[in-house]
C-alpha atoms as one frame of an Amber mdcrd trajectory, in Angstrom:
protein
  30.781 -11.031 -18.769  29.021  -9.135 -21.498  25.445  -9.102 -22.667  24.637
  -9.766 -26.315  21.298  -8.535 -27.642  19.693 -10.471 -30.446  16.063  -9.848
 -31.399  14.241  -9.808 -28.064  16.625 -12.048 -26.130  19.609 -11.007 -24.012
  22.348 -13.600 -23.719  24.937 -13.435 -20.986  28.233 -14.763 -22.363  31.847
 -14.660 -21.357  34.312 -12.637 -23.390  36.089 -15.683 -24.871  32.792 -16.811
 -26.346  31.944 -13.370 -27.757  34.135 -13.756 -30.860  32.372 -16.958 -31.917
  29.015 -15.335 -31.227  29.780 -12.300 -33.370  30.692 -14.584 -36.282  27.450
 -16.487 -35.824  25.401 -13.273 -35.506  26.150 -12.391 -39.114  24.801 -15.785
 -40.153  21.730 -15.397 -37.920  20.968 -11.922 -39.280  20.544 -13.439 -42.731
  18.209 -16.107 -41.386  14.560 -15.085 -40.943  13.991 -17.381 -37.970  15.923
 -17.287 -34.694  17.101 -20.796 -33.910  17.772 -21.901 -30.353  19.428 -24.986
 -31.741  21.980 -22.855 -33.570  22.630 -20.784 -30.438  23.116 -23.984 -28.455
  25.655 -25.158 -31.033  27.541 -21.852 -30.786  27.574 -21.891 -27.004  28.581
 -25.553 -26.832  31.270 -25.383 -29.511  33.846 -25.894 -26.823  34.176 -22.335
 -25.612  31.749 -22.837 -22.740  32.183 -26.581 -22.517  33.938 -27.439 -19.224
  35.761 -30.259 -20.958  37.781 -28.137 -23.388  41.555 -28.345 -23.059  42.041
 -24.805 -21.732  39.507 -25.365 -18.931  40.922 -28.805 -18.144  44.427 -27.366
 -17.915  43.241 -24.576 -15.606  41.367 -27.117 -13.450  44.472 -29.301 -13.340
  46.599 -26.378 -12.138  44.081 -25.382  -9.470  43.732 -28.978  -8.256  47.525
 -29.376  -8.005  47.745 -26.148  -6.037  44.886 -27.143  -3.721  46.328 -30.595
  -3.054  49.835 -29.243  -2.471  48.656 -26.524  -0.103  46.198 -28.741   1.743
  48.919 -31.313   2.457  51.015 -28.592   4.090  48.430 -28.186   6.855  50.407
 -30.115   9.492  51.220 -26.803  11.132  47.464 -26.289  11.528  46.727 -29.029
  14.009  49.882 -31.084  14.286  48.494 -34.039  12.337  49.413 -34.876   8.773
  46.641 -35.599   6.271  46.727 -39.403   6.615  46.786 -39.323  10.434  43.932
 -36.821  10.522  41.884 -38.875   8.059  42.381 -42.163   9.908  41.705 -40.647
  13.325  38.612 -38.908  11.994  37.281 -42.205  10.635  38.133 -44.132  13.804
  36.486 -41.472  15.966  33.192 -42.106  14.153  33.393 -45.910  14.056  33.981
 -48.390  16.809  36.769 -50.944  16.478  37.793 -51.121  12.831  40.103 -53.568
  11.087  42.755 -52.903   8.478  40.673 -54.342   5.626  37.649 -52.199   6.514
  39.829 -49.085   6.749  41.471 -49.885   3.410  38.115 -50.367   1.692  36.562
 -47.248   3.208  39.517 -44.975   2.435  40.351 -46.515  -0.947  43.873 -47.564
   0.026  45.645 -50.903   0.053  46.071 -52.825   3.294  49.861 -52.353   3.383
  49.416 -48.572   3.345  46.839 -48.734   6.138  49.117 -51.066   8.135  52.007
 -48.581   7.902  49.804 -45.616   8.776  48.139 -47.339  11.738  51.579 -48.453
  13.002  52.596 -44.771  13.108  49.380 -43.848  14.936  49.906 -46.715  17.384
  53.515 -45.648  18.093  52.252 -42.159  18.972  49.509 -43.573  21.235  46.725
 -42.170  19.014  45.206 -45.628  18.536  45.331 -48.959  20.281  45.430 -52.352
  18.579  42.840 -54.797  19.907  43.262 -58.472  18.971  40.244 -60.128  17.383
  39.054 -62.738  19.913  37.682 -64.964  17.147  40.720 -64.735  14.851  44.088
 -64.348  16.564  45.726 -63.320  13.296  43.700 -60.135  12.866  43.121 -57.113
  15.032  41.065 -53.970  15.248  42.050 -50.388  15.887  40.347 -48.038  18.255
  41.113 -44.389  18.883  42.567 -43.626  22.329  41.593 -40.731  24.561  44.869
 -39.047  23.613  44.095 -39.648  19.933  40.611 -38.183  20.360  42.035 -35.102
  22.107  44.683 -34.663  19.408  42.027 -34.991  16.712  39.751 -32.471  18.456
  42.642 -30.009  18.728  43.601 -30.491  15.077  39.981 -30.109  14.002  39.577
 -26.898  16.013  42.744 -25.425  14.483  41.709 -26.484  10.975  38.263 -24.950
  11.354  39.855 -21.720  12.575  42.114 -21.795   9.518  39.128 -22.380   7.200
  37.313 -19.512   8.891  40.279 -17.246   8.067  40.424 -18.506   4.485  36.701
 -18.060   3.829  36.060 -14.926   5.916  35.649 -12.736   2.823  33.363 -15.207
   1.054  29.623 -14.711   1.168  27.474 -17.474   2.680  26.209 -18.198  -0.848
  29.752 -18.606  -2.181  30.625 -20.950   0.690  27.480 -22.994   0.042  28.212
 -23.177  -3.700  31.810 -24.202  -3.052  30.738 -26.870  -0.547  28.129 -28.218
  -2.986  30.595 -28.370  -5.871  33.286 -29.907  -3.686  30.831 -32.584  -2.517
  29.900 -33.241  -6.153  33.578 -33.619  -7.040  34.194 -35.975  -4.112  31.222
 -38.132  -5.111  32.521 -38.343  -8.680  36.001 -39.272  -7.466  34.597 -42.277
  -5.615  32.997 -43.726  -8.764
């Protein structure tokens, strides 16, 4: 970051934006009146706009890396991402059906059926027939499933503690806030 001084105002700008600003400064020096509208146009020309192609490409690369690395976390808890997610949801909700799980997690029912079949074969969940509709059933986490989830959660939190140990509390809070904002946007 560098600071640009113009009249009585300091502007903090990144280096990539500095070249556009220096071009605009020569125009502004000829103008008798400082215009915030012109500065806004310079700063929003795309160089600081989060939607420019360079920023989008960098975000794409970071998201791919994050997703790839976060799906390799089976060694940190023994549960793959889908098993962890389903068990986490089932631990917080009483008996839940396939349709409700599919809607909540944004997946189709065939995917949920396959994933719950895996959890059932490992004794993480139990299938409970619906007494009012013999064709449908609910899933409930077992004691073994709850213990496995608690172990995986403990190991994941230890891993996150290692990852974020050099971050300040403010950085962690900012990251959490931005991540929550991203997750909310992804659900729209």
